XYZ file of N, CA and C in Angstrom:
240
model
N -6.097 44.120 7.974
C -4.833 43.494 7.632
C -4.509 43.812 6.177
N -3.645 44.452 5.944
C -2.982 44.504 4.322
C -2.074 43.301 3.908
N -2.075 43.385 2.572
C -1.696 42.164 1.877
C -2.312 41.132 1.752
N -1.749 39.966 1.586
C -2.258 38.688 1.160
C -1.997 37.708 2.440
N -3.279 36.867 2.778
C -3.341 36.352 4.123
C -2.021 35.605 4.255
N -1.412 35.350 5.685
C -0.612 34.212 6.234
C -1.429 33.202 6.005
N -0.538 32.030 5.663
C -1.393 30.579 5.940
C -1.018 29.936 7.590
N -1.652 29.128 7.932
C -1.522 28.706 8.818
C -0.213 27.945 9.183
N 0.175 27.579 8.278
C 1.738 26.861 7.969
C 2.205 28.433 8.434
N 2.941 29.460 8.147
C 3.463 30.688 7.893
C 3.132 30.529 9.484
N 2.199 31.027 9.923
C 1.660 31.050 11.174
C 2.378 30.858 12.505
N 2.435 29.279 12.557
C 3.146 28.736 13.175
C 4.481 28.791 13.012
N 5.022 28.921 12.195
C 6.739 29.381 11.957
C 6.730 30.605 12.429
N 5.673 31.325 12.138
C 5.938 33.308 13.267
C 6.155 32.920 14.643
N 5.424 32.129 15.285
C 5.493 32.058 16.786
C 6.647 31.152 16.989
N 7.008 30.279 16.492
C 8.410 29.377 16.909
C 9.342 30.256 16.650
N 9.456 30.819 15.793
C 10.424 31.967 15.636
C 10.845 32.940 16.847
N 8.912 33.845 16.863
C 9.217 34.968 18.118
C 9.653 34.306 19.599
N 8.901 33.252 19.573
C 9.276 32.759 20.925
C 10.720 32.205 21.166
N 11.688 32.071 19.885
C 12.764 31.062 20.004
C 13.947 32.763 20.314
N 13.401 33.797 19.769
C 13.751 35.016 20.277
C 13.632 35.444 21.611
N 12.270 35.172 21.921
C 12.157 35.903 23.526
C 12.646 34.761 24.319
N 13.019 33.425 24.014
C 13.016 32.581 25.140
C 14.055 31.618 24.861
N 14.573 31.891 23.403
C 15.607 30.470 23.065
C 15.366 29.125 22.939
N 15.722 28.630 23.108
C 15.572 26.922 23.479
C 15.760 26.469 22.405
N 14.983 24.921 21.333
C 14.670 24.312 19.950
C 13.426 24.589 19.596
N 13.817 25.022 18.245
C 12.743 25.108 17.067
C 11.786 24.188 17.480
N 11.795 22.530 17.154
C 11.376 21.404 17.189
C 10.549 21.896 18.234
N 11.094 21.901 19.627
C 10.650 21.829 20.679
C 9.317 23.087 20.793
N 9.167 23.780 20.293
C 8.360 24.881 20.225
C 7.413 24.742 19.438
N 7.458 24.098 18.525
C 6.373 23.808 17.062
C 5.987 22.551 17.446
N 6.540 21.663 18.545
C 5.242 20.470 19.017
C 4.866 21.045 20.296
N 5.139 21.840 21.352
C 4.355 22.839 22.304
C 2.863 23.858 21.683
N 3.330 23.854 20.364
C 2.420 25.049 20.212
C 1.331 23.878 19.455
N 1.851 23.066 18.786
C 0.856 22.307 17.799
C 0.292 22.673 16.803
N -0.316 21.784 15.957
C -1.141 22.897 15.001
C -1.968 23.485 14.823
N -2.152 25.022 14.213
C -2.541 25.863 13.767
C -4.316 25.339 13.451
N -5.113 25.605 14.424
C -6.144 25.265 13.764
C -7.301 26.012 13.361
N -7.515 26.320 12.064
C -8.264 27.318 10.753
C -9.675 27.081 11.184
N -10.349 28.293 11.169
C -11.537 28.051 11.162
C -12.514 28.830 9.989
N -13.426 28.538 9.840
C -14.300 29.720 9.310
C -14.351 30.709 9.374
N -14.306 31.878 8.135
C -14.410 33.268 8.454
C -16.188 33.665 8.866
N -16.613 32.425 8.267
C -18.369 33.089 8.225
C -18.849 32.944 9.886
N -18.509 31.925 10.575
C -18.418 31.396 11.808
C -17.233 32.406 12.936
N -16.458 32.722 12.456
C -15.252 33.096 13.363
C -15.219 34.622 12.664
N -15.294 35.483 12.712
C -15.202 36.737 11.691
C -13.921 37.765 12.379
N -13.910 37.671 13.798
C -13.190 38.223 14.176
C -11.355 37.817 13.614
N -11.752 36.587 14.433
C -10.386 35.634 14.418
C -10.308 34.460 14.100
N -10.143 33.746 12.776
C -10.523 32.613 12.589
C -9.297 31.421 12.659
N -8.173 31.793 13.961
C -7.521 30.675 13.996
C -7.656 30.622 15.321
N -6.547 29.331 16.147
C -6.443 29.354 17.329
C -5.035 27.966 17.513
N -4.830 28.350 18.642
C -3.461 26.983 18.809
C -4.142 26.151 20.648
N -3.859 24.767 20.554
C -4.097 24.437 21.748
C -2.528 23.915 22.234
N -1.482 24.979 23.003
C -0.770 24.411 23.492
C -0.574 23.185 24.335
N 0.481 22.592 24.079
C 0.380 21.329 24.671
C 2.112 21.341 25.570
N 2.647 22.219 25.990
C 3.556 22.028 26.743
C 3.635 22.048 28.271
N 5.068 22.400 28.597
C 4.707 22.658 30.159
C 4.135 24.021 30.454
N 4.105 24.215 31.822
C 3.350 25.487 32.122
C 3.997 26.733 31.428
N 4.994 27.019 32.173
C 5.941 27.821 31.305
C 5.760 28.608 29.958
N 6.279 27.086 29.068
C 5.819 27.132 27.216
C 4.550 27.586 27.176
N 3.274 27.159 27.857
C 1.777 27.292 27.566
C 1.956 28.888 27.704
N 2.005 29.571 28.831
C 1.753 30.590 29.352
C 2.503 31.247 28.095
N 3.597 31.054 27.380
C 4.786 31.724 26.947
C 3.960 32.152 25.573
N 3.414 31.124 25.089
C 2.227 30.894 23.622
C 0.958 31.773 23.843
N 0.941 31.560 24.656
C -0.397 31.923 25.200
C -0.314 33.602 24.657
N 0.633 34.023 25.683
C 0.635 35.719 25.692
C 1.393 36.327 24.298
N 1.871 35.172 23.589
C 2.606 35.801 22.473
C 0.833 35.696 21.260
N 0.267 34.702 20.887
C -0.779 34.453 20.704
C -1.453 35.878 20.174
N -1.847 36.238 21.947
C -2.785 37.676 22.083
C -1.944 38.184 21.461
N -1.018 38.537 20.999
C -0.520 40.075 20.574
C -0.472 39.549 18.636
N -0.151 38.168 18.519
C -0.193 38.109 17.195
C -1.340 38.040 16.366
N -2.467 37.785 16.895
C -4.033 37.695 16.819
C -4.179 39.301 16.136
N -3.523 40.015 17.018
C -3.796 41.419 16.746
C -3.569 41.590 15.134
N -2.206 41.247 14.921
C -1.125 41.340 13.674
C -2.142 40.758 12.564
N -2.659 39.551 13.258
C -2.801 38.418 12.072
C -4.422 37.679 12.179
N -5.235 38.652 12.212
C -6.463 37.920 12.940
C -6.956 36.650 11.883
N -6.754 37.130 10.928
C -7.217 36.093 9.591
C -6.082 35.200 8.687
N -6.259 34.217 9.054
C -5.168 33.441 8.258
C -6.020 32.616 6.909
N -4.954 31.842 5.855
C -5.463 30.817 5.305
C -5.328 29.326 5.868
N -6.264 28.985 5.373
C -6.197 27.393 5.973
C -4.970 26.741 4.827
């Protein structure tokens, strides 16, 4: 990853964003589906040290879910 890490705040505004692109709907409504951003250890987690536990309907979950995998790619390391 080049540059200076995303924080986990940053994070979660990427995916309410992409998803409010691929799918529309409310901001609001997308950033309490996805929940927060939760940081882990790089010494423990080295690959990928975040993760989100969606909490919506099936739909939203699945929708997070697959956007997730591809941003993991982008963004494997965040700040807490």
């Amino acid at each position: 990853m080049a540059g200076p890490r995303m924080t986990a705040h940053q994070l979660q505004a990427l995916l309410v964003n992409r998803l409010l692109r691929a799918h529309g709907g409310d901001g609001r409504a997308w950033r309490r589906a996805i929940g927060p951003v939760r940081v882990y250890d790089v010494a423990t987690h080295p690959h990928c040290n975040w993760a989100v536990m969606p909490s919506g309907s099936i739909r939203e979950n699945a929708a997070i879910e697959r956007l997730c995998d591809g941003v993991r790619a982008e963004h494997p390391i965040v700040a807490g």
